[in-house]
Coordinates of C-alpha atoms in Angstrom, one line a residue:
Chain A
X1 CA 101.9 86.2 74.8
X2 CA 104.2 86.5 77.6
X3 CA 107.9 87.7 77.4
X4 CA 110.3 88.6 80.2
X5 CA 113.4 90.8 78.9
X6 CA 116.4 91.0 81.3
X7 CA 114.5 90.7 84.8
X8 CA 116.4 91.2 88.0
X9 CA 114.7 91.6 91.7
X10 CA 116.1 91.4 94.8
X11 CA 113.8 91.4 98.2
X12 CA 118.1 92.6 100.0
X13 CA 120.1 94.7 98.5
X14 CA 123.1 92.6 96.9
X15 CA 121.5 89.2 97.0
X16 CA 119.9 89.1 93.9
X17 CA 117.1 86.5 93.2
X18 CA 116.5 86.7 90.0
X19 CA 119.3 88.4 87.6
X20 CA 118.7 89.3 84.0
X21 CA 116.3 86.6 83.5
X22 CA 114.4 86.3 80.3
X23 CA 111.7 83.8 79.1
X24 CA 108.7 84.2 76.3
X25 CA 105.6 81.7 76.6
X26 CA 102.9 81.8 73.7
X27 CA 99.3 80.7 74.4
X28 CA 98.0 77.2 75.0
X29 CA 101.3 76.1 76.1
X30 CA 102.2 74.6 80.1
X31 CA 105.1 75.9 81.2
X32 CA 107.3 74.3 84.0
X33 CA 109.4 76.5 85.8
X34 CA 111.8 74.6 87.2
X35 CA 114.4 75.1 90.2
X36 CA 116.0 74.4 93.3
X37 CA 114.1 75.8 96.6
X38 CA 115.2 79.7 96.6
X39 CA 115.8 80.3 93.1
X40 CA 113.3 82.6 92.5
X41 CA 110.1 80.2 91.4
X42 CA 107.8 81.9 93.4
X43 CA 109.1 85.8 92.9
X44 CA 109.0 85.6 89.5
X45 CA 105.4 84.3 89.9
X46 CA 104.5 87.0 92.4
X47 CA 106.3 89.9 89.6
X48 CA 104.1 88.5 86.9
X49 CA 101.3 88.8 88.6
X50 CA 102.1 92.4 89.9
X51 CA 102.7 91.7 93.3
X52 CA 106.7 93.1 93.6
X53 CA 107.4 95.3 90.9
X54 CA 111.3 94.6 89.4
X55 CA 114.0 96.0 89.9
X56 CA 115.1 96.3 86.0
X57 CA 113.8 94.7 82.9
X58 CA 110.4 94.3 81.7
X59 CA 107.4 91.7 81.9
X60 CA 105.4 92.4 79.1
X61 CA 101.6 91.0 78.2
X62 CA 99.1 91.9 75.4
X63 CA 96.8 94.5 76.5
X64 CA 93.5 93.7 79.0
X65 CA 95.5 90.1 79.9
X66 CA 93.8 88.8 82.8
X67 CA 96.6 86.9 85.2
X68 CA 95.4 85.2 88.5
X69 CA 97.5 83.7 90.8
X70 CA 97.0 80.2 93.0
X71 CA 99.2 80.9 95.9
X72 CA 101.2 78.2 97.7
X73 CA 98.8 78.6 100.3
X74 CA 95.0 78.4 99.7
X75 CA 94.2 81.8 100.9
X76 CA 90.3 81.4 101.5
X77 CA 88.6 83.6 103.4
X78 CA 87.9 81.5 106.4
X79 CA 84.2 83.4 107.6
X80 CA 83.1 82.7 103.5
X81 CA 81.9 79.4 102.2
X82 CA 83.5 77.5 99.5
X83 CA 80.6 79.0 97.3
X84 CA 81.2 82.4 98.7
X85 CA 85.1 82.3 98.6
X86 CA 84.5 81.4 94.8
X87 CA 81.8 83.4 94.0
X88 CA 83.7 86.8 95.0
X89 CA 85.7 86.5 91.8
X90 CA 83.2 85.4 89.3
X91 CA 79.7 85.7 90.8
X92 CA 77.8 82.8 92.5
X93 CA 76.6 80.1 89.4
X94 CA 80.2 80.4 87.8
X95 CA 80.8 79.2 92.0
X96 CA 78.8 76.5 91.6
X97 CA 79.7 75.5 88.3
X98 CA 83.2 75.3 88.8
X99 CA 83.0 74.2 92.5
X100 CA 81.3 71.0 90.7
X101 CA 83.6 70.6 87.9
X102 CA 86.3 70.4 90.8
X103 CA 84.3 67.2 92.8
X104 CA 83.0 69.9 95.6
X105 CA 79.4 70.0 94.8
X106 CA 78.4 68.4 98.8
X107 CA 80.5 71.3 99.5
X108 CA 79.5 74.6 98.3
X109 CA 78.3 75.6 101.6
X110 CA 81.1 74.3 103.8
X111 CA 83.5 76.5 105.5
X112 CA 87.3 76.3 104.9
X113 CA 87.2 75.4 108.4
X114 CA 85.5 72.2 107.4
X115 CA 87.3 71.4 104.7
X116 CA 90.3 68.7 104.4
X117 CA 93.8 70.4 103.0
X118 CA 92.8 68.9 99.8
X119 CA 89.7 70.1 99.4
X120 CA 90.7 73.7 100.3
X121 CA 93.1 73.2 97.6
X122 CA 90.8 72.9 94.7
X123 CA 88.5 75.3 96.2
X124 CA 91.4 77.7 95.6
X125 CA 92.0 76.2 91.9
X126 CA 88.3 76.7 91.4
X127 CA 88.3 80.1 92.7
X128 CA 91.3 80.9 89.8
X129 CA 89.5 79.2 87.3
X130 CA 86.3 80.7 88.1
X131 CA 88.1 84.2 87.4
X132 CA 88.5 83.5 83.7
X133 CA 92.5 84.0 83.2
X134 CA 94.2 84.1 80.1
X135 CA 97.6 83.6 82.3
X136 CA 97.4 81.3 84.6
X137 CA 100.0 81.1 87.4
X138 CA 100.0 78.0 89.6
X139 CA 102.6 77.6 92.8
X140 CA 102.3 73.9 93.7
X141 CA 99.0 74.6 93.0
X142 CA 98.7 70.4 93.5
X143 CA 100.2 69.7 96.2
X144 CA 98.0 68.0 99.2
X145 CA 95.4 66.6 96.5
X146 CA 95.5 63.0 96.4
X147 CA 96.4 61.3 93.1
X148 CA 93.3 60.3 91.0
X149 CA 91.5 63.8 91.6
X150 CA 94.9 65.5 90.6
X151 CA 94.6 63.7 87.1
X152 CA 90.9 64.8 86.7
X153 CA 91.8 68.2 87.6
X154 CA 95.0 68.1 85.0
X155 CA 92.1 67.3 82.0
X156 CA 89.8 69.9 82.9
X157 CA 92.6 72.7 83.1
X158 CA 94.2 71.2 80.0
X159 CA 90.5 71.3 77.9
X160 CA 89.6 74.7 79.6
X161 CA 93.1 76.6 78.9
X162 CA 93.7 75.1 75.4
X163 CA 93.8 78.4 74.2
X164 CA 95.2 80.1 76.9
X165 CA 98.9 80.2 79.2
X166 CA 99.7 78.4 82.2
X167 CA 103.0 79.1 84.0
X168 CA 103.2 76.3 87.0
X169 CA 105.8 75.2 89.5
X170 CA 105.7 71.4 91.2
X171 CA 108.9 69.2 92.6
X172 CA 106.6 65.9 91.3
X173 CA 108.3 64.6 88.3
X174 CA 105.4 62.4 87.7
X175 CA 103.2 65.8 87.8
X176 CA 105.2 67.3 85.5
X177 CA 105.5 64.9 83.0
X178 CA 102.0 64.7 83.1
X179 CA 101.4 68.2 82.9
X180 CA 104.0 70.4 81.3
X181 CA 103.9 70.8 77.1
X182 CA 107.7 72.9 78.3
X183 CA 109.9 72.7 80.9
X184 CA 111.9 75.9 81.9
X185 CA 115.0 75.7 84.2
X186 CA 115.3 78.8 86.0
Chain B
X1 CA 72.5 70.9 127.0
X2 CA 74.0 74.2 126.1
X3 CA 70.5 75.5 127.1
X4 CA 71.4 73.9 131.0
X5 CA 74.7 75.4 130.8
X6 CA 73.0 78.7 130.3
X7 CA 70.8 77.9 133.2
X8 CA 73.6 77.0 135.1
X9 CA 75.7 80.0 134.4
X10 CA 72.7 82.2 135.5
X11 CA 72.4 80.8 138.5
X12 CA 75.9 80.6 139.6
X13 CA 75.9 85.1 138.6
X14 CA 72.4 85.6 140.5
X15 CA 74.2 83.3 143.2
X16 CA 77.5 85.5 143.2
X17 CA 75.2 88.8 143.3
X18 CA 73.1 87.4 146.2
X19 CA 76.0 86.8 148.2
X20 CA 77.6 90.4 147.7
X21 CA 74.0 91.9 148.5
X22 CA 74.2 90.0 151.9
X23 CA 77.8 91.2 152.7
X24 CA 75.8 95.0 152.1
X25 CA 73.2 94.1 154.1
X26 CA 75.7 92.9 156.8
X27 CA 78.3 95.7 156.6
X28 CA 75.0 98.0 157.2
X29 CA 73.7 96.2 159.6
X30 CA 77.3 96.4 161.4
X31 CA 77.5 100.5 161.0
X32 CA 73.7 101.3 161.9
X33 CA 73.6 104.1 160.0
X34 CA 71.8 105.1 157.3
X35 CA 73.8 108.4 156.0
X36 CA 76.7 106.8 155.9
X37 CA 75.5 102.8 154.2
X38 CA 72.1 102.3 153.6
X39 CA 71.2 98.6 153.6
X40 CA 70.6 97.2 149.9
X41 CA 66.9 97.3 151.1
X42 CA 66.1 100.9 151.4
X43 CA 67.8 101.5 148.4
X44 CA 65.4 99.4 147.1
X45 CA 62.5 101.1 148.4
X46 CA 64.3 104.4 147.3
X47 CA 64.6 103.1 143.7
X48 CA 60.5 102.0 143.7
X49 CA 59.6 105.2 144.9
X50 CA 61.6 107.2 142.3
X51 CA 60.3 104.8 139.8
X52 CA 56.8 105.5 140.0
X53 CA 58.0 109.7 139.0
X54 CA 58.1 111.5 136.0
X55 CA 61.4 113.3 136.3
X56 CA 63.2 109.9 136.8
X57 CA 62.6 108.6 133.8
X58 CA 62.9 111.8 132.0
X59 CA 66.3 112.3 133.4
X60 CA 67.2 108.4 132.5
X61 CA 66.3 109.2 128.7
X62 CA 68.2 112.2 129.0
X63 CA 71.4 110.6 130.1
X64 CA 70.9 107.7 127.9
X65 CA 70.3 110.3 124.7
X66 CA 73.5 112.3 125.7
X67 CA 76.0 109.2 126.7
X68 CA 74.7 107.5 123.2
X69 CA 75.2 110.3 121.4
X70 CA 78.6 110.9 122.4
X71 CA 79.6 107.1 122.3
X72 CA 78.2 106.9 118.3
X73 CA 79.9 110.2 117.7
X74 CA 83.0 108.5 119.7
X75 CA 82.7 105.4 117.3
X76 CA 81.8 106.6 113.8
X77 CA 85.1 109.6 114.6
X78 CA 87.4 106.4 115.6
X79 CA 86.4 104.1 112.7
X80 CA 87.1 106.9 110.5
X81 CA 90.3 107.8 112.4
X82 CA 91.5 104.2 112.8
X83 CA 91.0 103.7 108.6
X84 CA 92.7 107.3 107.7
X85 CA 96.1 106.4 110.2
X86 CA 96.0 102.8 108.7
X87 CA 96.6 103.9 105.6
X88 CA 98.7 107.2 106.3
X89 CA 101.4 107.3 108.3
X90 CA 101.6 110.8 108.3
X91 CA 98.4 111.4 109.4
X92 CA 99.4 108.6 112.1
X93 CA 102.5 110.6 113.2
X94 CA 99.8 114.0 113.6
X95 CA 97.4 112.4 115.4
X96 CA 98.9 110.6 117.7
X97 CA 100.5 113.0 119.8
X98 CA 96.9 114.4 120.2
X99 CA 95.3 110.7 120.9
X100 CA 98.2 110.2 123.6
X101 CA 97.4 113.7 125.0
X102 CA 93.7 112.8 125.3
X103 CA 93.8 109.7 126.6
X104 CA 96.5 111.2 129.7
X105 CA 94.3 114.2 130.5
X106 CA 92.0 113.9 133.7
X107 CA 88.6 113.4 132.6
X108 CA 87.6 116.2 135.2
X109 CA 89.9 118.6 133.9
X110 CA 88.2 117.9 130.1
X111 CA 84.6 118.4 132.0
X112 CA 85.7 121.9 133.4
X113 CA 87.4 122.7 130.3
X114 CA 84.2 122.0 127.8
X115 CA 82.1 124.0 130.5
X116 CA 84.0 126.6 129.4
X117 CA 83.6 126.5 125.7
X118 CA 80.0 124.6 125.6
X119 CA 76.6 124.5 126.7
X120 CA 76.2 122.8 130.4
X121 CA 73.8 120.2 128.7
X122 CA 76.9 119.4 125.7
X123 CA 79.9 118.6 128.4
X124 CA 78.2 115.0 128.7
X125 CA 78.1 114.1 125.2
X126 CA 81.6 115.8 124.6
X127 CA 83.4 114.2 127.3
X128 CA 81.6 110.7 126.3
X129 CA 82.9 111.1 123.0
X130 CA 86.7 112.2 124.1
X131 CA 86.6 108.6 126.1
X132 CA 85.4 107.0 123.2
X133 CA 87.2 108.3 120.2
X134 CA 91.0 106.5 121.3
X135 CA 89.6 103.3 122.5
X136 CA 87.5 102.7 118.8
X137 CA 90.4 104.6 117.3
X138 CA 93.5 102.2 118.4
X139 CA 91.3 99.2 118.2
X140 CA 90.3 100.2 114.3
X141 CA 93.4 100.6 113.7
X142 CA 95.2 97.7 115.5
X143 CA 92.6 95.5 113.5
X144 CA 93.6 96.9 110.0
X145 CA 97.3 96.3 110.9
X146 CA 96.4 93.0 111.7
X147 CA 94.6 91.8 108.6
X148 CA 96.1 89.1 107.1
X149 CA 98.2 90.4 104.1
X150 CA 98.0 87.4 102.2
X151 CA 94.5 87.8 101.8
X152 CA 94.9 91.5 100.6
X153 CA 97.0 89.9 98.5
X154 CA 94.7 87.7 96.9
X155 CA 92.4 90.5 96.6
X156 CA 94.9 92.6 94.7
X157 CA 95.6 89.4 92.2
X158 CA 92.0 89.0 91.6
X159 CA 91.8 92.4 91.0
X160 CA 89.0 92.6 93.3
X161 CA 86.5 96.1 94.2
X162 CA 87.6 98.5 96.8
X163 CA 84.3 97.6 98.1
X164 CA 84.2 94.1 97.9
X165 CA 88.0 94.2 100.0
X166 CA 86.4 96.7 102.6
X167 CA 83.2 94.2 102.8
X168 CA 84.5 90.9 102.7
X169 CA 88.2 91.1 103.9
X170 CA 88.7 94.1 105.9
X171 CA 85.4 94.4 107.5
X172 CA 85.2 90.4 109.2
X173 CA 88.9 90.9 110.0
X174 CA 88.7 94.2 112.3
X175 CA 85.5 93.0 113.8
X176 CA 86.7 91.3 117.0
X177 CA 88.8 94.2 117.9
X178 CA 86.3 96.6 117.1
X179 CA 84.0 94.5 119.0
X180 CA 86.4 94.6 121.9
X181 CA 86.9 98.5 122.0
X182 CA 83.3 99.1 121.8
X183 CA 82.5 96.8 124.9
X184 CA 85.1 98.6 126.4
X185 CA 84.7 102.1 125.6
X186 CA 80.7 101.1 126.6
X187 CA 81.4 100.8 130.2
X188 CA 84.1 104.2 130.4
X189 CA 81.4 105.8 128.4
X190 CA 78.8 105.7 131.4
X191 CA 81.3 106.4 133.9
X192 CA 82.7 109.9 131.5
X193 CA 79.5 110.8 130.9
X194 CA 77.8 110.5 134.3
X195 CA 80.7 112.6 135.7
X196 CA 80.4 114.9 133.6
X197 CA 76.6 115.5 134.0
X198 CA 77.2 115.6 137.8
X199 CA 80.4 118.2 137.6
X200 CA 78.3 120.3 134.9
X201 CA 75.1 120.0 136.7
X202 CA 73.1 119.0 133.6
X203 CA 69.6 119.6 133.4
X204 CA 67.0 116.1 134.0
X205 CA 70.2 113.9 134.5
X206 CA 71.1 111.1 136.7
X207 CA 74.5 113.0 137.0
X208 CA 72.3 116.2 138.1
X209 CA 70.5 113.5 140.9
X210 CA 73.6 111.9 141.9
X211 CA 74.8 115.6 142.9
X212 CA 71.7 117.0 144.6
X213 CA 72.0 113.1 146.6
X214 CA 75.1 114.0 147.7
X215 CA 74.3 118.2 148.5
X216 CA 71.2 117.5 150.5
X217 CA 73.6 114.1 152.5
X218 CA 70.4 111.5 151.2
X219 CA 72.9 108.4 150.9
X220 CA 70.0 106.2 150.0
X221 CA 69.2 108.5 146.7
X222 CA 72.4 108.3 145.7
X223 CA 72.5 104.3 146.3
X224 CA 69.3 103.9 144.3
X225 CA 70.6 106.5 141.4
X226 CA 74.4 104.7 141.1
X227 CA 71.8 101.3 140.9
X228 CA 70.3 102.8 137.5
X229 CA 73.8 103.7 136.2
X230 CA 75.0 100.3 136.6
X231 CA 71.9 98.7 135.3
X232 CA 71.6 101.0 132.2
X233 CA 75.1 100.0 131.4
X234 CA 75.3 96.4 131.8
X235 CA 71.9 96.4 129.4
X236 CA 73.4 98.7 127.0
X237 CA 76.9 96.7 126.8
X238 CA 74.5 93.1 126.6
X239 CA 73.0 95.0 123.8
X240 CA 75.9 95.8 121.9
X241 CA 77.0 92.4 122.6
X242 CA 74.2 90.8 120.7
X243 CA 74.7 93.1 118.4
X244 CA 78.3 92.4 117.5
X245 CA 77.9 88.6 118.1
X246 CA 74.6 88.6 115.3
X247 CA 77.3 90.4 113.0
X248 CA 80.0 88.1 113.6
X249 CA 77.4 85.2 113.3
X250 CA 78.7 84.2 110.2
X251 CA 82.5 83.6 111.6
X252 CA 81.2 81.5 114.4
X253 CA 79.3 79.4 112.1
X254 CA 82.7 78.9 110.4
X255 CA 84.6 78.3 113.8
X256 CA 81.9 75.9 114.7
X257 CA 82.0 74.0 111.9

């Protein structure tokens, strides 16, 4: 589904941070990318999802591929509800669907503002989800949500991407044992 | 409680303007004469009689007509301005040089220079809308810079409308600036606009009044005319105020939460 042929970027010229890199991921798997801090976790997210374009090689996917993107940071639209934030990717009962499936139900109408890092958190995962991917890119997507909920949250993204590809990024171990069907070391 | 604090607030201002209309009434009181400062008082009674005539509130719709025309001209030119130079920088690098020029000239030499090319009833709304356009223009534009880029980010990942980013990211985003310039360019607007009615001798304007006030030496006139300009723009500015603050509702309900 996914396959990266020789990719190289650099953000300075001469410090490359990614160099002739190549990795192919089929559907329904969950890939780990692995790595130290600066090795390139987060670029080669942000490339895949069209954000930087590279500086050689190619990132191929099948045609109409939908990939979304759950940044480090939430990235909510702080004058927009937790219904609305959701609801400007996939329309407002998809919202309130998925803002329930993700615990927030006493919170569709609450402000970012209101809301603990946590919670902001899974308002962002909801948001993703919400947006139908069939690549799914998650940056310590995670982090800041405490243990039990991370666990529910792990099942419904396992049942609701069985079929489809999630790239992800986390320095739990625990998380990615949990988590991962592959690990990738970049 | 916020109610009292309201109270409160007014009557501190009504306090504060009381106090300065006594110094008036003093500082007249200490000159004696009339021409030179009349006391708050017979500007007053100046005011109430030209109140109660048809050509005063012919010439205030008149003003108001031709300083609101020019400041919406002034505002929809900027917005428009502000969004094109955002996204351009060569269109930055043409207009700038112009915007700088603009915003150097001497308003008076604008007013004789547009009696020259328009119609004496025009040079108002042309020199409001001069005052206006860099205000709205550098605040537009200073708002669109300033939009956070991670959330145009997000946008672009989502693969969201062009509409939907103008509406729900852009849009709140440039709001307080734009909010700010307009308040701003509100107040200049009066004073551009009123200058220029009284340099081009407008017909039915409070400029027009102000100049005939100051021709025929009738000091309490021209008290009880500057009185209207300064009330008509303190109400239009509290307007646009509510205006602006029922559009940025939404983000206070956020900020409040």
């Amino acid at each position: 589904m996914l396959q990266i042929t020789d990719l190289s970027f650099s953000y300075v010229p001469g410090q490359p941070i990614l160099e002739r890199f190549s990795f192919s991921a089929r559907a329904g798997e969950r890939v780990c990318i692995k790595g130290v801090s600066g090795k390139g976790k987060t670029t080669l997210f942000r490339l895949i999802a069209g954000l930087e374009t590279p500086a050689a090689g190619t990132i191929t996917l099948p045609p109409g591929c939908k990939t979304t993107l759950v940044f480090q940071e939430d990235r909510l639209l702080p004058w927009l509800t937790a219904k609305g934030n959701v609801a400007l990717c996939a329309g407002e009962e998809e919202a309130e669907r998925w803002l329930s499936a993700f615990g927030l139900r006493e919170e569709l109408d609450a402000y970012p503002a209101a809301l603990s890092g946590g919670m902001c958190r899974r308002v962002a995962l909801a948001r993703a989800v919400a947006a139908a991917p069939d690549l799914l890119l998650l940056d310590e997507a995670f982090k800041g949500i405490d243990p039990a909920r991370k666990d529910e949250i792990m099942t419904l993204l396992k049942e609701t991407f069985r079929d489809k590809l999630i790239l992800f990024t986390s320095h739990d171990d625990a998380e990615v044992a949990a988590f991962a069907t592959r690990i990738m070391e970049l | 409680m916020a109610r009292n604090d309201r109270l409160k607030n007014s009557l501190k201002t009504l306090a504060a303007a009381v106090f300065w209309l006594l110094v008036w009434q003093g500082l007249s009181l200490l000159v004696r004469q009339p021409l030179l400062l009349p006391s708050p008082l017979e500007a007053a009674r100046r005011l109430g009689a030209l109140c109660v005539t048809l050509p005063f509130w012919q010439s205030i719709g008149l003003t108001l007509l031709r300083v609101s025309a020019g400041f919406c001209c002034g505002v929809i030119c900027g917005v428009l301005l502000g969004a094109a130079t955002a996204k351009s920088k060569l269109l930055e690098r043409l207009f700038q040089p112009l915007l700088a020029v603009v915003k150097a000239t001497p308003v008076a030499s604008f007013i004789i220079l547009a009696l020259v090319w328009l119609q004496k009833d025009l040079v108002p709304v042309f020199i409001t809308f001069l005052i206006v356009l860099p205000v709205i223009w550098a605040n537009v534009l200073e708002g669109i810079r300033r939009t956070d880029r991670g959330l145009l980010e997000m946008a672009q990942v989502f693969r969201l409308p062009r509409r939907k980013v103008l509406s729900k990211v852009y849009a709140p985003s440039v709001l307080p600036y734009f909010a700010a310039g307009a308040a701003t360019a509100m107040g200049l607007s009066w004073k551009a606009g009123v200058a220029a009615e009284v340099i081009a001798m407008s017909n039915s304007s409070v400029g027009y009044h102000l100049y005939r006030a100051k021709i025929n030496l009738e000091t309490p006139d021209l008290f009880a005319w500057t009185a209207v300009v300064v009330l008509l723009s303190v109400l239009l500015e509290r307007v646009l105020r509510g205006a602006i603050r029922r559009m940025e509702g939404r983000r206070h309900d956020a900020a409040d939460h």
